[in-house]
mmCIF file of C-alpha atoms in Angstrom:
data_model
loop_
_atom_site.group_PDB
_atom_site.id
_atom_site.type_symbol
_atom_site.label_atom_id
_atom_site.label_comp_id
_atom_site.label_asym_id
_atom_site.label_seq_id
_atom_site.Cartn_x
_atom_site.Cartn_y
_atom_site.Cartn_z
ATOM 1 C CA UNK A 557 -10.136 13.208 62.058
ATOM 2 C CA UNK A 558 -8.988 16.714 62.532
ATOM 3 C CA UNK A 559 -6.372 16.650 59.595
ATOM 4 C CA UNK A 560 -9.403 16.161 57.399
ATOM 5 C CA UNK A 561 -11.528 18.904 58.649
ATOM 6 C CA UNK A 562 -8.552 21.237 58.081
ATOM 7 C CA UNK A 563 -8.181 20.096 54.595
ATOM 8 C CA UNK A 564 -11.681 20.582 53.798
ATOM 9 C CA UNK A 565 -11.875 23.973 55.657
ATOM 10 C CA UNK A 566 -8.955 25.650 53.897
ATOM 11 C CA UNK A 567 -8.539 23.585 50.436
ATOM 12 C CA UNK A 568 -5.172 23.629 48.591
ATOM 13 C CA UNK A 569 -2.683 26.291 49.760
ATOM 14 C CA UNK A 570 -0.504 27.970 47.426
ATOM 15 C CA UNK A 571 2.690 30.375 47.776
ATOM 16 C CA UNK A 572 3.891 32.990 45.170
ATOM 17 C CA UNK A 573 6.928 35.119 45.123
ATOM 18 C CA UNK A 574 5.182 37.761 46.746
ATOM 19 C CA UNK A 575 4.846 35.874 50.216
ATOM 20 C CA UNK A 576 8.633 35.060 50.258
ATOM 21 C CA UNK A 577 10.228 37.130 53.066
ATOM 22 C CA UNK A 578 13.903 36.079 52.861
ATOM 23 C CA UNK A 579 15.766 33.834 50.487
ATOM 24 C CA UNK A 580 18.606 31.778 52.539
ATOM 25 C CA UNK A 581 21.485 30.085 50.730
ATOM 26 C CA UNK A 582 22.397 26.790 52.604
ATOM 27 C CA UNK A 583 25.454 24.808 51.669
ATOM 28 C CA UNK A 584 25.275 21.242 51.135
ATOM 29 C CA UNK A 585 28.235 20.630 53.650
ATOM 30 C CA UNK A 586 25.600 22.316 56.029
ATOM 31 C CA UNK A 587 23.381 19.992 55.916
ATOM 32 C CA UNK A 588 22.980 17.021 58.464
ATOM 33 C CA UNK A 589 23.508 13.386 57.477
ATOM 34 C CA UNK A 590 20.102 11.235 57.915
ATOM 35 C CA UNK A 591 21.905 9.228 60.555
ATOM 36 C CA UNK A 592 23.379 11.915 62.209
ATOM 37 C CA UNK A 593 20.569 12.287 64.980
ATOM 38 C CA UNK A 594 20.527 8.601 65.420
ATOM 39 C CA UNK A 595 24.367 8.735 65.713
ATOM 40 C CA UNK A 596 24.630 11.116 68.393
ATOM 41 C CA UNK A 597 21.818 9.331 70.442
ATOM 42 C CA UNK A 598 23.884 6.175 70.531
ATOM 43 C CA UNK A 599 27.504 7.743 71.070
ATOM 44 C CA UNK A 600 26.203 10.423 73.238
ATOM 45 C CA UNK A 601 26.612 10.658 77.281
ATOM 46 C CA UNK A 602 23.867 7.777 77.981
ATOM 47 C CA UNK A 603 25.826 5.285 75.890
ATOM 48 C CA UNK A 604 27.744 3.796 78.892
ATOM 49 C CA UNK A 605 27.472 -0.018 79.290
ATOM 50 C CA UNK A 606 29.727 0.199 82.310
ATOM 51 C CA UNK A 607 28.425 -0.999 85.853
ATOM 52 C CA UNK A 608 31.486 0.639 87.486
ATOM 53 C CA UNK A 609 33.896 3.650 86.791
ATOM 54 C CA UNK A 610 37.191 4.386 88.589
ATOM 55 C CA UNK A 611 38.128 7.913 88.301
ATOM 56 C CA UNK A 612 41.172 8.208 90.700
ATOM 57 C CA UNK A 613 43.416 8.793 87.951
ATOM 58 C CA UNK A 614 44.086 12.628 86.696
ATOM 59 C CA UNK A 615 45.627 11.743 83.495
ATOM 60 C CA UNK A 616 45.742 9.103 80.645
ATOM 61 C CA UNK A 617 45.678 4.979 82.140
ATOM 62 C CA UNK A 618 48.221 2.553 80.450
ATOM 63 C CA UNK A 619 48.165 -0.534 82.316
ATOM 64 C CA UNK A 620 45.463 -2.719 83.991
ATOM 65 C CA UNK A 621 45.753 -6.079 86.150
ATOM 66 C CA UNK A 622 43.355 -7.843 87.941
ATOM 67 C CA UNK A 623 44.024 -10.064 90.934
ATOM 68 C CA UNK A 624 44.392 -13.889 90.173
ATOM 69 C CA UNK A 625 43.019 -14.607 93.458
ATOM 70 C CA UNK A 626 40.183 -12.057 94.343
ATOM 71 C CA UNK A 627 37.323 -11.041 91.750
ATOM 72 C CA UNK A 628 37.104 -7.667 92.818
ATOM 73 C CA UNK A 629 40.956 -6.334 93.229
ATOM 74 C CA UNK A 630 41.993 -4.269 90.368
ATOM 75 C CA UNK A 631 45.255 -2.200 89.880
ATOM 76 C CA UNK A 632 45.629 0.460 87.221
ATOM 77 C CA UNK A 633 48.458 3.047 86.513
ATOM 78 C CA UNK A 634 49.192 5.800 84.094
ATOM 79 C CA UNK A 635 50.334 9.202 82.979
ATOM 80 C CA UNK A 636 49.603 10.916 86.183
ATOM 81 C CA UNK A 637 52.587 9.097 87.878
ATOM 82 C CA UNK A 638 49.871 7.416 89.778
ATOM 83 C CA UNK A 639 49.196 3.798 90.521
ATOM 84 C CA UNK A 640 45.989 2.537 92.428
ATOM 85 C CA UNK A 641 44.559 -0.805 94.057
ATOM 86 C CA UNK A 642 40.965 -0.697 94.048
ATOM 87 C CA UNK A 643 37.882 -2.816 94.205
ATOM 88 C CA UNK A 644 35.191 -3.231 92.329
ATOM 89 C CA UNK A 645 32.004 -1.826 93.222
ATOM 90 C CA UNK A 646 33.869 -0.892 96.792
ATOM 91 C CA UNK A 647 34.497 2.979 96.385
ATOM 92 C CA UNK A 648 35.924 3.006 100.130
ATOM 93 C CA UNK A 649 38.435 0.344 99.564
ATOM 94 C CA UNK A 650 42.057 0.942 97.907
ATOM 95 C CA UNK A 651 45.357 2.399 98.163
ATOM 96 C CA UNK A 652 47.629 4.418 96.019
ATOM 97 C CA UNK A 653 50.853 2.891 94.676
ATOM 98 C CA UNK A 654 52.854 5.982 96.194
ATOM 99 C CA UNK A 655 56.592 7.036 95.422
ATOM 100 C CA UNK A 656 57.229 6.745 91.431
ATOM 101 C CA UNK A 657 58.064 9.973 89.748
ATOM 102 C CA UNK A 658 56.936 9.197 86.361
ATOM 103 C CA UNK A 659 54.505 7.397 84.459
ATOM 104 C CA UNK A 660 53.171 3.898 85.743
ATOM 105 C CA UNK A 661 53.808 1.879 82.544
ATOM 106 C CA UNK A 662 53.264 -1.889 84.117
ATOM 107 C CA UNK A 663 51.126 -3.312 87.190
ATOM 108 C CA UNK A 664 51.526 -6.966 87.567
ATOM 109 C CA UNK A 665 50.160 -9.309 90.480
ATOM 110 C CA UNK A 666 52.059 -12.335 91.667
ATOM 111 C CA UNK A 667 50.898 -15.602 90.778
ATOM 112 C CA UNK A 668 49.581 -16.484 94.283
ATOM 113 C CA UNK A 669 47.910 -12.739 94.515
ATOM 114 C CA UNK A 670 49.855 -11.893 97.537
ATOM 115 C CA UNK A 671 51.999 -9.139 95.722
ATOM 116 C CA UNK A 672 51.723 -6.240 93.428
ATOM 117 C CA UNK A 673 54.665 -4.907 91.580
ATOM 118 C CA UNK A 674 54.316 -1.409 89.657
ATOM 119 C CA UNK A 675 56.911 -0.382 87.296
ATOM 120 C CA UNK A 676 57.280 3.148 86.176
ATOM 121 C CA UNK A 677 59.203 5.298 83.604
ATOM 122 C CA UNK A 678 61.288 6.755 86.396
ATOM 123 C CA UNK A 679 63.166 3.214 86.278
ATOM 124 C CA UNK A 680 61.907 1.980 89.478
ATOM 125 C CA UNK A 681 59.824 -1.203 90.544
ATOM 126 C CA UNK A 682 58.216 -1.175 93.593
ATOM 127 C CA UNK A 683 56.295 -4.549 95.195
ATOM 128 C CA UNK A 684 53.468 -4.142 97.543
ATOM 129 C CA UNK A 685 51.512 -6.301 99.726
ATOM 130 C CA UNK A 686 47.745 -6.945 97.855
ATOM 131 C CA UNK A 687 45.605 -6.207 100.841
ATOM 132 C CA UNK A 688 47.415 -4.078 103.201
ATOM 133 C CA UNK A 689 49.132 -1.802 100.708
ATOM 134 C CA UNK A 690 52.310 -1.878 102.584
ATOM 135 C CA UNK A 691 55.452 -1.226 100.413
ATOM 136 C CA UNK A 692 57.196 -4.433 100.428
ATOM 137 C CA UNK A 693 60.585 -3.639 98.553
ATOM 138 C CA UNK A 694 61.793 -1.066 95.881
ATOM 139 C CA UNK A 695 63.453 -2.664 93.389
ATOM 140 C CA UNK A 696 66.106 -0.232 91.379
ATOM 141 C CA UNK A 697 68.775 -0.825 88.701
ATOM 142 C CA UNK A 698 67.528 -0.023 85.134
ATOM 143 C CA UNK A 699 68.757 3.400 83.893
ATOM 144 C CA UNK A 700 65.454 4.227 82.138
ATOM 145 C CA UNK A 701 61.980 3.774 82.129
ATOM 146 C CA UNK A 702 60.035 0.124 82.854
ATOM 147 C CA UNK A 703 58.386 -1.034 79.197
ATOM 148 C CA UNK A 704 56.811 -4.253 80.949
ATOM 149 C CA UNK A 705 56.597 -6.635 84.284
ATOM 150 C CA UNK A 706 56.083 -10.159 84.540
ATOM 151 C CA UNK A 707 55.977 -12.359 87.762
ATOM 152 C CA UNK A 708 57.665 -15.907 87.792
ATOM 153 C CA UNK A 709 54.799 -18.500 87.364
ATOM 154 C CA UNK A 710 55.733 -20.455 90.844
ATOM 155 C CA UNK A 711 57.488 -17.734 93.055
ATOM 156 C CA UNK A 712 58.116 -14.286 93.857
ATOM 157 C CA UNK A 713 60.426 -13.276 91.440
ATOM 158 C CA UNK A 714 59.868 -10.269 88.948
ATOM 159 C CA UNK A 715 61.306 -9.522 85.514
ATOM 160 C CA UNK A 716 61.032 -6.389 83.861
ATOM 161 C CA UNK A 717 62.139 -4.942 80.620
ATOM 162 C CA UNK A 718 63.724 -1.502 80.559
ATOM 163 C CA UNK A 719 64.184 1.620 77.797
ATOM 164 C CA UNK A 720 67.594 1.286 78.605
ATOM 165 C CA UNK A 721 68.137 -1.897 76.720
ATOM 166 C CA UNK A 722 68.663 -4.434 79.585
ATOM 167 C CA UNK A 723 66.338 -6.866 81.268
ATOM 168 C CA UNK A 724 66.437 -7.578 85.183
ATOM 169 C CA UNK A 725 65.130 -9.913 87.554
ATOM 170 C CA UNK A 726 64.886 -9.570 91.136
ATOM 171 C CA UNK A 727 63.873 -12.321 93.959
ATOM 172 C CA UNK A 728 61.349 -9.836 96.220
ATOM 173 C CA UNK A 729 62.307 -11.947 99.117
ATOM 174 C CA UNK A 730 65.511 -11.107 99.644
ATOM 175 C CA UNK A 731 65.946 -8.109 96.857
ATOM 176 C CA UNK A 732 68.759 -10.297 95.133
ATOM 177 C CA UNK A 733 68.772 -9.739 91.416
ATOM 178 C CA UNK A 734 70.260 -10.767 87.912
ATOM 179 C CA UNK A 735 70.806 -8.494 84.951
ATOM 180 C CA UNK A 736 70.397 -9.714 81.460
ATOM 181 C CA UNK A 737 72.542 -7.629 78.782
ATOM 182 C CA UNK A 738 72.405 -7.774 74.708
ATOM 183 C CA UNK A 739 69.760 -6.142 73.319
ATOM 184 C CA UNK A 740 70.590 -3.161 71.336
ATOM 185 C CA UNK A 741 67.359 -1.216 71.933
ATOM 186 C CA UNK A 742 64.622 -1.118 74.145
ATOM 187 C CA UNK A 743 62.801 -4.045 75.356
ATOM 188 C CA UNK A 744 59.406 -3.972 74.417
ATOM 189 C CA UNK A 745 58.060 -7.536 75.412
ATOM 190 C CA UNK A 746 59.173 -10.627 77.518
ATOM 191 C CA UNK A 747 58.154 -13.451 79.773
ATOM 192 C CA UNK A 748 59.072 -16.497 81.631
ATOM 193 C CA UNK A 749 58.085 -19.688 80.151
ATOM 194 C CA UNK A 750 55.126 -21.033 81.863
ATOM 195 C CA UNK A 751 57.611 -23.817 83.351
ATOM 196 C CA UNK A 752 59.606 -20.933 84.762
ATOM 197 C CA UNK A 753 63.016 -22.556 83.135
ATOM 198 C CA UNK A 754 63.404 -19.991 80.577
ATOM 199 C CA UNK A 755 63.053 -16.159 79.701
ATOM 200 C CA UNK A 756 62.030 -14.777 76.346
ATOM 201 C CA UNK A 757 62.541 -11.117 75.208
ATOM 202 C CA UNK A 758 61.647 -9.356 72.200
ATOM 203 C CA UNK A 759 63.401 -5.706 71.315
ATOM 204 C CA UNK A 760 62.701 -2.748 69.046
ATOM 205 C CA UNK A 761 66.436 -3.957 67.728
ATOM 206 C CA UNK A 762 64.555 -6.639 65.733
ATOM 207 C CA UNK A 763 65.576 -9.531 67.789
ATOM 208 C CA UNK A 764 64.232 -12.083 69.900
ATOM 209 C CA UNK A 765 66.810 -13.687 72.932
ATOM 210 C CA UNK A 766 66.384 -16.592 74.822
ATOM 211 C CA UNK A 767 67.899 -16.581 78.251
ATOM 212 C CA UNK A 768 68.551 -19.002 80.977
ATOM 213 C CA UNK A 769 67.499 -17.351 84.314
ATOM 214 C CA UNK A 770 69.753 -19.193 86.265
ATOM 215 C CA UNK A 771 73.246 -18.178 84.714
ATOM 216 C CA UNK A 772 71.992 -14.774 82.763
ATOM 217 C CA UNK A 773 73.626 -16.018 79.867
ATOM 218 C CA UNK A 774 71.917 -15.840 75.960
ATOM 219 C CA UNK A 775 71.008 -19.154 74.912
ATOM 220 C CA UNK A 776 69.823 -18.154 71.430
ATOM 221 C CA UNK A 777 69.392 -14.762 69.337
ATOM 222 C CA UNK A 778 66.742 -14.979 66.668
ATOM 223 C CA UNK A 779 67.044 -12.338 64.032
ATOM 224 C CA UNK A 780 67.382 -11.818 59.952
ATOM 225 C CA UNK A 781 65.494 -13.643 57.492
ATOM 226 C CA UNK A 782 62.812 -14.964 57.837
ATOM 227 C CA UNK A 783 62.563 -13.396 61.087
ATOM 228 C CA UNK A 784 61.071 -9.691 61.416
ATOM 229 C CA UNK A 785 62.336 -6.781 59.713
ATOM 230 C CA UNK A 786 61.233 -4.352 62.160
ATOM 231 C CA UNK A 787 60.951 -3.980 66.103
ATOM 232 C CA UNK A 788 59.021 -6.541 67.982
ATOM 233 C CA UNK A 789 55.885 -5.392 69.484
ATOM 234 C CA UNK A 790 54.257 -8.227 71.562
ATOM 235 C CA UNK A 791 54.806 -12.027 72.576
ATOM 236 C CA UNK A 792 53.086 -15.182 73.627
ATOM 237 C CA UNK A 793 54.514 -18.311 75.024
ATOM 238 C CA UNK A 794 52.602 -21.836 74.549
ATOM 239 C CA UNK A 795 51.608 -23.389 77.459
ATOM 240 C CA UNK A 796 53.973 -26.340 77.102
ATOM 241 C CA UNK A 797 56.904 -23.899 76.961
ATOM 242 C CA UNK A 798 58.108 -25.034 73.606
ATOM 243 C CA UNK A 799 57.294 -22.017 71.283
ATOM 244 C CA UNK A 800 57.409 -18.152 71.540
ATOM 245 C CA UNK A 801 55.021 -16.326 69.197
ATOM 246 C CA UNK A 802 56.197 -12.641 68.340
ATOM 247 C CA UNK A 803 54.543 -9.559 66.559
ATOM 248 C CA UNK A 804 55.969 -6.623 65.111
ATOM 249 C CA UNK A 805 55.637 -3.264 63.484
ATOM 250 C CA UNK A 806 56.204 -4.709 60.193
ATOM 251 C CA UNK A 807 52.484 -6.633 60.514
ATOM 252 C CA UNK A 808 54.243 -9.947 60.484
ATOM 253 C CA UNK A 809 53.960 -12.921 63.403
ATOM 254 C CA UNK A 810 56.437 -15.746 63.610
ATOM 255 C CA UNK A 811 56.580 -19.038 65.716
ATOM 256 C CA UNK A 812 59.872 -19.756 67.280
ATOM 257 C CA UNK A 813 61.126 -22.796 68.742
ATOM 258 C CA UNK A 814 62.567 -21.957 72.366
ATOM 259 C CA UNK A 815 64.815 -25.055 72.151
ATOM 260 C CA UNK A 816 66.479 -24.625 69.094
ATOM 261 C CA UNK A 817 65.945 -20.993 68.378
ATOM 262 C CA UNK A 818 64.742 -21.858 64.920
ATOM 263 C CA UNK A 819 61.789 -19.981 63.369
ATOM 264 C CA UNK A 820 59.332 -22.932 62.345
ATOM 265 C CA UNK A 821 56.219 -20.788 61.212
ATOM 266 C CA UNK A 822 55.404 -17.456 59.683
ATOM 267 C CA UNK A 823 51.820 -16.186 60.082
ATOM 268 C CA UNK A 824 51.183 -13.580 57.351
ATOM 269 C CA UNK A 825 47.891 -11.707 57.113
ATOM 270 C CA UNK A 826 48.439 -8.249 58.880
ATOM 271 C CA UNK A 827 48.760 -5.406 56.880
ATOM 272 C CA UNK A 828 50.124 -3.103 59.787
ATOM 273 C CA UNK A 829 51.819 -3.191 63.025
ATOM 274 C CA UNK A 830 51.059 -6.469 64.991
ATOM 275 C CA UNK A 831 50.036 -4.837 68.809
ATOM 276 C CA UNK A 832 48.624 -7.916 70.594
ATOM 277 C CA UNK A 833 48.858 -11.586 70.835
ATOM 278 C CA UNK A 834 47.026 -14.181 72.605
ATOM 279 C CA UNK A 835 46.997 -18.039 73.035
ATOM 280 C CA UNK A 836 43.489 -19.955 73.504
ATOM 281 C CA UNK A 837 44.181 -22.071 76.840
ATOM 282 C CA UNK A 838 41.956 -24.812 75.289
ATOM 283 C CA UNK A 839 42.763 -25.047 71.677
ATOM 284 C CA UNK A 840 45.712 -24.725 69.250
ATOM 285 C CA UNK A 841 44.500 -21.175 68.270
ATOM 286 C CA UNK A 842 46.128 -17.882 68.617
ATOM 287 C CA UNK A 843 44.543 -14.421 68.123
ATOM 288 C CA UNK A 844 46.272 -11.400 67.055
ATOM 289 C CA UNK A 845 45.335 -7.727 66.835
ATOM 290 C CA UNK A 846 46.917 -5.207 64.464
ATOM 291 C CA UNK A 847 46.658 -1.430 63.536
ATOM 292 C CA UNK A 848 45.267 -2.559 60.374
ATOM 293 C CA UNK A 849 41.767 -3.028 62.332
ATOM 294 C CA UNK A 850 41.991 -6.967 62.120
ATOM 295 C CA UNK A 851 41.707 -9.449 64.627
ATOM 296 C CA UNK A 852 43.118 -12.740 63.316
ATOM 297 C CA UNK A 853 42.358 -16.111 64.683
ATOM 298 C CA UNK A 854 45.107 -18.615 63.666
ATOM 299 C CA UNK A 855 45.030 -22.763 63.574
ATOM 300 C CA UNK A 856 48.394 -22.842 64.832
ATOM 301 C CA UNK A 857 48.851 -26.586 63.878
ATOM 302 C CA UNK A 858 48.025 -25.474 60.088
ATOM 303 C CA UNK A 859 49.736 -21.965 60.022
ATOM 304 C CA UNK A 860 46.719 -20.677 58.673
ATOM 305 C CA UNK A 861 44.054 -18.131 59.662
ATOM 306 C CA UNK A 862 40.781 -19.612 60.634
ATOM 307 C CA UNK A 863 38.982 -15.915 60.303
ATOM 308 C CA UNK A 864 39.078 -12.602 60.417
ATOM 309 C CA UNK A 865 37.085 -10.099 62.680
ATOM 310 C CA UNK A 866 37.216 -6.174 61.133
ATOM 311 C CA UNK A 867 37.213 -3.402 63.054
ATOM 312 C CA UNK A 868 36.553 0.436 62.017
ATOM 313 C CA UNK A 869 40.120 1.482 63.540
ATOM 314 C CA UNK A 870 43.151 -0.419 65.173
ATOM 315 C CA UNK A 871 43.173 -3.230 67.737
ATOM 316 C CA UNK A 872 45.626 -1.963 70.686
ATOM 317 C CA UNK A 873 44.937 -5.121 72.970
ATOM 318 C CA UNK A 874 42.949 -8.477 73.477
ATOM 319 C CA UNK A 875 42.466 -11.470 75.678
ATOM 320 C CA UNK A 876 40.932 -14.853 75.565
ATOM 321 C CA UNK A 877 38.026 -15.439 78.144
ATOM 322 C CA UNK A 878 39.280 -18.491 79.784
ATOM 323 C CA UNK A 879 38.907 -21.706 77.852
ATOM 324 C CA UNK A 880 35.636 -20.623 76.053
ATOM 325 C CA UNK A 881 35.939 -19.621 72.066
ATOM 326 C CA UNK A 882 35.517 -15.679 73.117
ATOM 327 C CA UNK A 883 38.282 -13.168 72.374
ATOM 328 C CA UNK A 884 37.752 -9.309 73.794
ATOM 329 C CA UNK A 885 39.434 -6.629 72.076
ATOM 330 C CA UNK A 886 39.740 -2.990 73.146
ATOM 331 C CA UNK A 887 40.457 -0.689 70.257
ATOM 332 C CA UNK A 888 41.270 2.876 69.009
ATOM 333 C CA UNK A 889 37.998 3.668 68.694
ATOM 334 C CA UNK A 890 37.096 3.608 72.485
ATOM 335 C CA UNK A 891 35.151 0.551 72.031
ATOM 336 C CA UNK A 892 35.247 -3.119 73.560
ATOM 337 C CA UNK A 893 34.099 -6.009 71.886
ATOM 338 C CA UNK A 894 33.505 -9.485 72.274
ATOM 339 C CA UNK A 895 33.880 -11.837 69.299
ATOM 340 C CA UNK A 896 33.065 -15.392 68.930
ATOM 341 C CA UNK A 897 35.927 -17.191 67.399
ATOM 342 C CA UNK A 898 33.863 -19.968 65.846
ATOM 343 C CA UNK A 899 31.364 -17.594 63.741
ATOM 344 C CA UNK A 900 33.326 -14.334 63.408
ATOM 345 C CA UNK A 901 30.849 -12.381 64.837
ATOM 346 C CA UNK A 902 30.804 -9.520 67.498
ATOM 347 C CA UNK A 903 28.560 -10.543 70.158
ATOM 348 C CA UNK A 904 28.673 -7.589 72.128
ATOM 349 C CA UNK A 905 30.045 -4.103 71.705
ATOM 350 C CA UNK A 906 30.832 -2.191 75.215
ATOM 351 C CA UNK A 907 30.589 1.878 75.057
ATOM 352 C CA UNK A 908 31.477 4.141 77.601
ATOM 353 C CA UNK A 909 35.188 5.294 76.914
ATOM 354 C CA UNK A 910 35.936 8.500 75.053
ATOM 355 C CA UNK A 911 39.146 7.797 73.757
ATOM 356 C CA UNK A 912 41.567 4.881 72.406
ATOM 357 C CA UNK A 913 41.573 1.666 74.843
ATOM 358 C CA UNK A 914 45.191 1.014 76.064
ATOM 359 C CA UNK A 915 44.573 -2.208 77.981
ATOM 360 C CA UNK A 916 41.971 -4.816 79.494
ATOM 361 C CA UNK A 917 42.081 -7.569 81.930
ATOM 362 C CA UNK A 918 39.378 -10.053 83.148
ATOM 363 C CA UNK A 919 38.476 -10.905 86.712
ATOM 364 C CA UNK A 920 39.111 -14.591 88.274
ATOM 365 C CA UNK A 921 36.407 -16.411 87.383
ATOM 366 C CA UNK A 922 35.337 -14.387 84.506
ATOM 367 C CA UNK A 923 32.615 -12.115 85.538
ATOM 368 C CA UNK A 924 34.148 -8.743 84.988
ATOM 369 C CA UNK A 925 36.123 -7.265 82.321
ATOM 370 C CA UNK A 926 38.081 -3.999 83.005
ATOM 371 C CA UNK A 927 39.390 -1.591 80.425
ATOM 372 C CA UNK A 928 41.661 1.227 80.796
ATOM 373 C CA UNK A 929 41.839 4.562 78.292
ATOM 374 C CA UNK A 930 43.637 7.463 77.499
ATOM 375 C CA UNK A 931 40.235 9.116 78.578
ATOM 376 C CA UNK A 932 41.637 8.753 82.228
ATOM 377 C CA UNK A 933 38.928 6.397 83.239
ATOM 378 C CA UNK A 934 38.944 2.675 84.050
ATOM 379 C CA UNK A 935 35.433 0.885 83.341
ATOM 380 C CA UNK A 936 34.290 -2.340 84.471
ATOM 381 C CA UNK A 937 31.626 -4.250 82.414
ATOM 382 C CA UNK A 938 29.615 -7.451 83.212
ATOM 383 C CA UNK A 939 30.621 -10.573 81.079
ATOM 384 C CA UNK A 940 28.990 -13.499 82.932
ATOM 385 C CA UNK A 941 27.163 -14.634 80.089
ATOM 386 C CA UNK A 942 30.333 -15.312 78.111
ATOM 387 C CA UNK A 943 31.883 -17.743 81.030
#
């Protein structure tokens, strides 16, 4: 061997003080950590698991929705005052949701996939034909920005909550509208019940309001002990339309009987703001994500946690993958993760984003996952293995 030959030829080699040319003092803080080189390889530019990246936006992206009828059609909106409808893997198909004068904060497809609604901080909601890209109607009224948009589960009726403390409902076929007043601060979350017969809205005024969509009147106001002590952030409603589950900045989660307006259970485990709630379509389970870095899976029948999945940073959004046991989380660390709710194991971590994830959506059929980020990109990941 060559190495042994060199050893034999030169023998032992020693260095004395006379051989030293210059002494250099090195601060311990300047020394790289043992894992620095490995980490840079993992988190570098090549660490991108996405199969498609939409780069039409020039600023932060806040919202994403997937068509309920076409597995390739996606809509996004962001802080560049722009919204788009585009197709996964089809760079030549799409249209811009023009006409907004401020950040687009919400996009949503109608249940039949025929229409797409976009809501902006300019207070305007616009409705588009999903496939032609033509503007169907402009829905005006709110004096300040739109916080969220929901469609009626069985018709072309749009519900929106505003920063001006109001809730608006429009019939997009004839532009008839109804307003709901009563909240004392911006309306942060809301939805129709799945049967379409009731509206629930949550506000930064620390209250949940239950409304009649027909009369516009308040049926119940839920506030005070034992309810939240800080503003509401998120909401989910059970498939049988009987229970609203709400999360708050105070880290608490409460279950409210929609018919009686009474708090029936309180779920306490988070130590920071609860940012998102999702309900399993196939089991009496809920998932909650918070700024404490926890994804908690709850057994709603026993009002107790089944398990906790820990993240290094806050969980900003989540969704269940259909009727499976899998939950997807989008996080402040810019990563998207798939969790098995039975084992509590993280099955997959999707990399590619450089900044916090703002929202996630899954395509109809469950083949693609789309995430949007403050980094200005929308990324598509293949998740067919989790169907």
